[in-house]
Each structure stands twice: as C-alpha cells, then as structure tokens.
C-alpha cells in the first residue's frame, strides 16, 4: 500500500485530526527508506514506484525502465509468471505514475496513452482506478483497448454505469473497474471507492488463488500527494484519513487470514509539510516549504508474516528485493 506523498507529517496530521488514532498504529514493525532517484536527491513518483516495483534506482519520470531506459521486470510481472493472482487499485488513473510503474514500461510518465497499451500485454487479475479516456477515447489512434481487454477475459465496469458498492465481480474472470474518465475527484468532492475497493481486492484475489500460492496487490492512496502540491492541509488530511481507512480494510483481511503480509509506505513526501504552533487535536494548522516533493526519508510499516524484514533504514529498492524473496519469486 502506497500513500503517495505521505511523509511523517502527513501521517501525524491525519492522526491528530482523527482524535489521535490511526489504523497504522496496529503495525508492529516500522522502518525508513531512502527515497532518492538515480538523477536527483528529490525523487518523483515514477522513479519512486519503479524502485518498489523493479528494485532499481532510475531517473525521475521513468515508468518501469532503468536509468538506461531499458525495461525492468517488475514484482507484479514476476508474480504473474509464477501463477499468482495480481491486482492494482488507485485513487488516481491507472496510467498515473505509481500504478503504471508496476505494469508498464515507458521512457516517460506523461506518455499515458502508450502506457495504457501495456495493460493489454499484462494479465493483471484486478484493476480499479481512473483513466478511461486513455483506453477508449484516445487522441493518438482509434484503438479501443477496453474491447481488447474484454477479449482477454476481462469483465469491465465503467463509473457511469455502476457504483463500487454494487460490484460483485465474477472470480472466474479478470476484473477492470474504471472509476473516472480522467483523474478521479478528491475524496472531499465525492470520490468514495478506495475503501470498499481495498476491502474487495484481497478477497477477490484470494478467491482467484486456486493453487494456494498467495497473491500480489498494490493499493495507492494517490491524492495525499496532490494535497501537498496544492499546499492544502485539509486536502492532505482528508486523503490521509481515507487511506488509513483503506489500510484498516486490508488489515481486517490480513488479521483474519493470518498469512498475509501488509506493507505500507510512500514514494516520497510532498510539500515540506509542517504542523504549526497553535495546532490542537482535530484543529491542525499546516505550513509548507515547497509545492513539490522533498528528500525526506520515508516510513515503512509492516504487519504479518515476514514483517520483521522491513525494520531498519535501507534503500527504497530493498522493498522490492524483500517482497520478491518473501514470495520466493525468481
């Protein structure tokens, strides 16, 4: 689970705005990762997510490629090759930097229509996020990528037709739910799917795991970052609290299941966010040093089998290596 732009202050502001409690407090193991990219001490989401997905330091803007622009094999692709069900859920579009870095390979994050094409080459069992226009109303060509995915055994729902709470996907098919035409709304403006999607996703993938090998799932709380870019403390807090509820939904599955490792981290901090003098519980006064990312080390929370591997201080690329080793992927 990746809270994009979620540094220590974003977590603290969410906690102090929620009567001093978060689901994150249930995690027994906490570490710190070094977030820099290959070409900048301040990473972006594309390089940060590629470090998690593929275990390489790469340049800012890179999607599933190394510093030499050559494709890198991702943890999701390794899991697919080993027969594990896989899933991506995000409160951004599916072609946005973080989810894209697990399934696509492109020289730059802005090539969203090219990134959408890579989804056809993959076999991700579950996809929930925005970006319908990059698949079906494209500017570069008239490809209907959704139709191509439907021919690959995907059941597809679109946001205008069905609410996430109504969804009961057929586990015999891959499932794709487009939550928005472009980028989804902020939580405060009505987006409400991240928590129910986070409850649905592990249950769906577990049901698809007919060989009892386990599954790989990435869930992103994308818009904590957008609140930081906007220097909007209330935006950050509302997104942080929604993401924490999503964490609670996944933890509930893991606690019942007893065999699921949950890792929560961020790609970077955004905004140089600080809590000012005069703040009180449930009344945070925030301040910012930037409208971009910062180079802070980033917390990593782990719960479940193998959690102890995520304590300490290490490179962001080590998260890939440790996930790969725990899943016994080659």
Short mmCIF file of N, CA and C in Angstrom, two decimals, residues 40-138:
data_model
loop_
_atom_site.label_atom_id
_atom_site.label_comp_id
_atom_site.label_asym_id
_atom_site.label_seq_id
_atom_site.Cartn_x
_atom_site.Cartn_y
_atom_site.Cartn_z
N UNK A 40 18.43 12.44 -9.03
CA UNK A 40 18.00 13.57 -8.21
C UNK A 40 17.81 13.10 -6.77
N UNK A 41 18.28 13.91 -5.83
CA UNK A 41 18.05 13.59 -4.41
C UNK A 41 16.57 13.63 -4.08
N UNK A 42 15.81 14.44 -4.84
CA UNK A 42 14.36 14.51 -4.68
C UNK A 42 13.71 13.68 -5.78
N UNK A 43 13.13 12.55 -5.42
CA UNK A 43 12.54 11.66 -6.41
C UNK A 43 11.18 12.16 -6.85
N UNK A 44 10.70 11.61 -7.96
CA UNK A 44 9.30 11.77 -8.32
C UNK A 44 8.61 10.43 -8.14
N UNK A 45 7.29 10.39 -8.38
CA UNK A 45 6.53 9.17 -8.13
C UNK A 45 6.91 8.05 -9.09
N UNK A 46 7.26 8.40 -10.32
CA UNK A 46 7.60 7.37 -11.30
C UNK A 46 8.87 6.63 -10.89
N UNK A 47 9.92 7.36 -10.58
CA UNK A 47 11.17 6.72 -10.14
C UNK A 47 10.98 6.03 -8.79
N UNK A 48 10.22 6.66 -7.90
CA UNK A 48 9.99 6.05 -6.59
C UNK A 48 9.23 4.75 -6.69
N UNK A 49 8.19 4.72 -7.52
CA UNK A 49 7.40 3.50 -7.68
C UNK A 49 8.19 2.43 -8.42
N UNK A 50 9.03 2.82 -9.38
CA UNK A 50 9.85 1.85 -10.08
C UNK A 50 10.88 1.21 -9.15
N UNK A 51 11.36 1.96 -8.17
CA UNK A 51 12.25 1.37 -7.16
C UNK A 51 11.53 0.26 -6.40
N UNK A 52 10.26 0.49 -6.04
CA UNK A 52 9.47 -0.54 -5.35
C UNK A 52 9.13 -1.70 -6.28
N UNK A 53 8.74 -1.37 -7.51
CA UNK A 53 8.21 -2.40 -8.42
C UNK A 53 9.31 -3.26 -9.03
N UNK A 54 10.49 -2.66 -9.26
CA UNK A 54 11.52 -3.37 -10.02
C UNK A 54 12.88 -3.43 -9.32
N UNK A 55 13.03 -2.73 -8.21
CA UNK A 55 14.27 -2.83 -7.45
C UNK A 55 15.44 -2.10 -8.06
N UNK A 56 15.18 -1.05 -8.86
CA UNK A 56 16.26 -0.29 -9.48
C UNK A 56 16.08 1.20 -9.19
N UNK A 57 17.19 1.88 -9.01
CA UNK A 57 17.18 3.34 -8.99
C UNK A 57 17.15 3.82 -10.44
N UNK A 58 16.20 4.68 -10.75
CA UNK A 58 16.09 5.19 -12.11
C UNK A 58 15.82 6.68 -12.09
N UNK A 59 15.75 7.28 -13.27
CA UNK A 59 15.61 8.73 -13.38
C UNK A 59 14.16 9.16 -13.14
N UNK A 60 13.98 10.39 -12.69
CA UNK A 60 12.64 10.93 -12.49
C UNK A 60 11.87 10.92 -13.80
N UNK A 61 10.66 10.38 -13.76
CA UNK A 61 9.83 10.26 -14.94
C UNK A 61 9.79 8.87 -15.54
N UNK A 62 10.70 7.99 -15.12
CA UNK A 62 10.80 6.66 -15.72
C UNK A 62 9.70 5.74 -15.21
N UNK A 63 9.06 5.01 -16.12
CA UNK A 63 8.00 4.06 -15.79
C UNK A 63 8.47 2.64 -16.10
N UNK A 64 8.88 1.90 -15.08
CA UNK A 64 9.27 0.51 -15.28
C UNK A 64 10.45 0.33 -16.20
N UNK A 65 11.34 1.34 -16.27
CA UNK A 65 12.58 1.23 -17.02
C UNK A 65 13.72 1.70 -16.14
N UNK A 66 14.93 1.20 -16.43
CA UNK A 66 16.09 1.61 -15.68
C UNK A 66 16.65 2.94 -16.17
N UNK A 67 17.77 3.35 -15.57
CA UNK A 67 18.39 4.62 -15.95
C UNK A 67 18.84 4.62 -17.40
N UNK A 68 19.01 3.41 -17.99
CA UNK A 68 19.37 3.29 -19.41
C UNK A 68 18.15 3.24 -20.32
N UNK A 69 16.96 3.44 -19.77
CA UNK A 69 15.64 3.43 -20.46
C UNK A 69 15.21 2.03 -20.91
N UNK A 70 15.94 0.99 -20.53
CA UNK A 70 15.56 -0.36 -20.91
C UNK A 70 14.55 -0.92 -19.90
N UNK A 71 13.60 -1.73 -20.34
CA UNK A 71 12.57 -2.26 -19.44
C UNK A 71 13.17 -3.08 -18.30
N UNK A 72 12.56 -2.99 -17.15
CA UNK A 72 12.94 -3.77 -15.98
C UNK A 72 11.77 -4.68 -15.61
N UNK A 73 12.06 -5.88 -15.17
CA UNK A 73 11.00 -6.81 -14.77
C UNK A 73 10.45 -6.39 -13.41
N UNK A 74 9.13 -6.31 -13.30
CA UNK A 74 8.53 -5.84 -12.05
C UNK A 74 8.07 -7.00 -11.18
N UNK A 75 7.84 -6.69 -9.92
CA UNK A 75 7.35 -7.70 -8.97
C UNK A 75 6.00 -8.24 -9.41
N UNK A 76 5.16 -7.39 -10.00
CA UNK A 76 3.87 -7.84 -10.49
C UNK A 76 4.05 -8.83 -11.63
N UNK A 77 5.00 -8.55 -12.52
CA UNK A 77 5.26 -9.47 -13.64
C UNK A 77 5.85 -10.79 -13.15
N UNK A 78 6.73 -10.72 -12.16
CA UNK A 78 7.27 -11.96 -11.58
C UNK A 78 6.16 -12.78 -10.93
N UNK A 79 5.26 -12.10 -10.23
CA UNK A 79 4.14 -12.80 -9.59
C UNK A 79 3.24 -13.46 -10.64
N UNK A 80 2.94 -12.73 -11.71
CA UNK A 80 2.13 -13.30 -12.78
C UNK A 80 2.80 -14.54 -13.38
N UNK A 81 4.10 -14.44 -13.64
CA UNK A 81 4.83 -15.55 -14.24
C UNK A 81 4.82 -16.78 -13.34
N UNK A 82 4.75 -16.55 -12.03
CA UNK A 82 4.73 -17.65 -11.07
C UNK A 82 3.31 -18.17 -10.81
N UNK A 83 2.32 -17.58 -11.46
CA UNK A 83 0.95 -18.04 -11.31
C UNK A 83 0.18 -17.45 -10.16
N UNK A 84 0.69 -16.34 -9.60
CA UNK A 84 -0.02 -15.66 -8.51
C UNK A 84 -1.01 -14.66 -9.08
N UNK A 85 -2.22 -14.59 -8.53
CA UNK A 85 -3.13 -13.50 -8.91
C UNK A 85 -2.52 -12.15 -8.51
N UNK A 86 -2.82 -11.11 -9.31
CA UNK A 86 -2.27 -9.79 -9.05
C UNK A 86 -3.35 -8.72 -9.18
N UNK A 87 -3.15 -7.59 -8.52
CA UNK A 87 -4.12 -6.51 -8.59
C UNK A 87 -3.51 -5.15 -8.38
N UNK A 88 -4.15 -4.13 -8.96
CA UNK A 88 -3.78 -2.72 -8.77
C UNK A 88 -5.05 -1.93 -8.48
N UNK A 89 -5.01 -1.13 -7.41
CA UNK A 89 -6.11 -0.24 -7.05
C UNK A 89 -5.51 1.13 -6.78
N UNK A 90 -6.11 2.19 -7.31
CA UNK A 90 -5.57 3.53 -7.07
C UNK A 90 -6.69 4.57 -7.07
N UNK A 91 -6.48 5.63 -6.30
CA UNK A 91 -7.38 6.78 -6.35
C UNK A 91 -6.92 7.79 -7.39
N UNK A 92 -5.97 7.39 -8.25
CA UNK A 92 -5.61 8.14 -9.45
C UNK A 92 -6.08 7.35 -10.67
N UNK A 93 -5.66 7.77 -11.85
CA UNK A 93 -5.88 6.96 -13.04
C UNK A 93 -4.91 5.78 -13.01
N UNK A 94 -5.29 4.71 -13.70
CA UNK A 94 -4.43 3.52 -13.76
C UNK A 94 -3.14 3.77 -14.51
N UNK A 95 -3.12 4.80 -15.37
CA UNK A 95 -1.90 5.11 -16.13
C UNK A 95 -1.05 6.17 -15.42
N UNK A 96 -1.45 6.57 -14.23
CA UNK A 96 -0.64 7.51 -13.45
C UNK A 96 0.63 6.81 -12.98
N UNK A 97 1.60 7.59 -12.54
CA UNK A 97 2.97 7.09 -12.35
C UNK A 97 3.05 5.85 -11.46
N UNK A 98 2.39 5.85 -10.31
CA UNK A 98 2.59 4.75 -9.37
C UNK A 98 2.01 3.43 -9.88
N UNK A 99 0.72 3.32 -10.20
CA UNK A 99 0.25 2.04 -10.72
C UNK A 99 0.92 1.65 -12.03
N UNK A 100 1.18 2.63 -12.89
CA UNK A 100 1.81 2.33 -14.18
C UNK A 100 3.16 1.66 -14.01
N UNK A 101 3.91 2.05 -12.99
CA UNK A 101 5.26 1.52 -12.81
C UNK A 101 5.30 0.04 -12.45
N UNK A 102 4.16 -0.52 -12.09
CA UNK A 102 4.10 -1.95 -11.79
C UNK A 102 3.75 -2.80 -13.00
N UNK A 103 3.15 -2.18 -14.03
CA UNK A 103 2.64 -2.97 -15.14
C UNK A 103 3.17 -2.52 -16.50
N UNK A 104 3.71 -1.32 -16.59
CA UNK A 104 4.11 -0.75 -17.89
C UNK A 104 5.60 -0.46 -17.93
N UNK A 105 6.09 -0.20 -19.14
CA UNK A 105 7.50 0.14 -19.37
C UNK A 105 7.53 1.27 -20.38
N UNK A 106 7.89 2.46 -19.92
CA UNK A 106 7.88 3.62 -20.81
C UNK A 106 8.93 4.61 -20.36
N UNK A 107 9.51 5.31 -21.33
CA UNK A 107 10.58 6.25 -21.04
C UNK A 107 10.10 7.45 -20.23
N UNK A 108 8.77 7.75 -20.28
CA UNK A 108 8.31 8.92 -19.51
C UNK A 108 6.86 8.76 -19.07
N UNK A 109 6.59 9.20 -17.89
CA UNK A 109 5.28 9.06 -17.26
C UNK A 109 4.17 9.81 -17.98
N UNK A 110 4.52 10.82 -18.78
CA UNK A 110 3.49 11.61 -19.46
C UNK A 110 2.90 10.89 -20.68
N UNK A 111 3.49 9.80 -21.09
CA UNK A 111 3.01 9.08 -22.28
C UNK A 111 1.88 8.13 -21.89
N UNK A 112 0.78 8.72 -21.46
CA UNK A 112 -0.26 7.93 -20.82
C UNK A 112 -0.98 6.99 -21.78
N UNK A 113 -1.17 7.41 -23.02
CA UNK A 113 -1.82 6.51 -23.98
C UNK A 113 -0.92 5.33 -24.33
N UNK A 114 0.40 5.57 -24.41
CA UNK A 114 1.32 4.46 -24.62
C UNK A 114 1.32 3.52 -23.42
N UNK A 115 1.26 4.09 -22.23
CA UNK A 115 1.23 3.28 -21.01
C UNK A 115 -0.02 2.40 -20.99
N UNK A 116 -1.16 2.95 -21.41
CA UNK A 116 -2.40 2.16 -21.45
C UNK A 116 -2.25 0.93 -22.34
N UNK A 117 -1.48 1.05 -23.41
CA UNK A 117 -1.28 -0.08 -24.32
C UNK A 117 -0.60 -1.26 -23.64
N UNK A 118 0.24 -0.97 -22.65
CA UNK A 118 0.96 -2.05 -21.96
C UNK A 118 0.04 -2.91 -21.10
N UNK A 119 -1.12 -2.40 -20.76
CA UNK A 119 -2.05 -3.20 -19.97
C UNK A 119 -2.55 -4.41 -20.76
N UNK A 120 -2.59 -4.28 -22.08
CA UNK A 120 -3.02 -5.40 -22.92
C UNK A 120 -1.98 -6.52 -22.88
N UNK A 121 -0.72 -6.17 -22.66
CA UNK A 121 0.36 -7.15 -22.64
C UNK A 121 0.45 -7.87 -21.29
N UNK A 122 -0.30 -7.40 -20.32
CA UNK A 122 -0.24 -7.94 -18.97
C UNK A 122 -1.42 -8.84 -18.71
N UNK A 123 -1.42 -9.48 -17.54
CA UNK A 123 -2.53 -10.34 -17.13
C UNK A 123 -2.96 -10.01 -15.70
N UNK A 124 -3.01 -8.73 -15.38
CA UNK A 124 -3.40 -8.32 -14.03
C UNK A 124 -4.85 -8.75 -13.78
N UNK A 125 -5.08 -9.47 -12.70
CA UNK A 125 -6.41 -10.02 -12.45
C UNK A 125 -7.43 -8.97 -12.07
N UNK A 126 -6.99 -7.92 -11.37
CA UNK A 126 -7.91 -6.91 -10.84
C UNK A 126 -7.33 -5.53 -11.06
N UNK A 127 -8.10 -4.63 -11.68
CA UNK A 127 -7.69 -3.26 -11.93
C UNK A 127 -8.82 -2.33 -11.53
N UNK A 128 -8.56 -1.39 -10.61
CA UNK A 128 -9.57 -0.42 -10.20
C UNK A 128 -8.91 0.95 -10.14
N UNK A 129 -9.38 1.88 -10.97
CA UNK A 129 -8.84 3.23 -10.98
C UNK A 129 -9.40 4.01 -12.16
N UNK A 130 -8.99 5.25 -12.28
CA UNK A 130 -9.49 6.12 -13.34
C UNK A 130 -8.73 5.95 -14.64
N UNK A 131 -8.99 6.87 -15.58
CA UNK A 131 -8.24 6.91 -16.83
C UNK A 131 -8.91 6.27 -18.02
N UNK A 132 -10.22 6.17 -18.00
CA UNK A 132 -10.95 5.52 -19.10
C UNK A 132 -10.60 6.12 -20.46
N UNK A 133 -10.38 7.43 -20.50
CA UNK A 133 -10.14 8.11 -21.78
C UNK A 133 -8.85 7.62 -22.46
N UNK A 134 -7.87 7.19 -21.68
CA UNK A 134 -6.61 6.75 -22.27
C UNK A 134 -6.72 5.37 -22.90
N UNK A 135 -7.79 4.66 -22.58
CA UNK A 135 -8.03 3.34 -23.13
C UNK A 135 -9.00 3.37 -24.31
N UNK A 136 -10.00 4.26 -24.25
CA UNK A 136 -11.08 4.18 -25.24
C UNK A 136 -11.38 5.48 -25.99
N UNK A 137 -10.90 6.61 -25.54
CA UNK A 137 -11.13 7.87 -26.27
C UNK A 137 -9.78 8.55 -26.47
N UNK A 138 -8.96 7.91 -27.25
CA UNK A 138 -7.57 8.26 -27.39
C UNK A 138 -7.36 9.32 -28.47
#
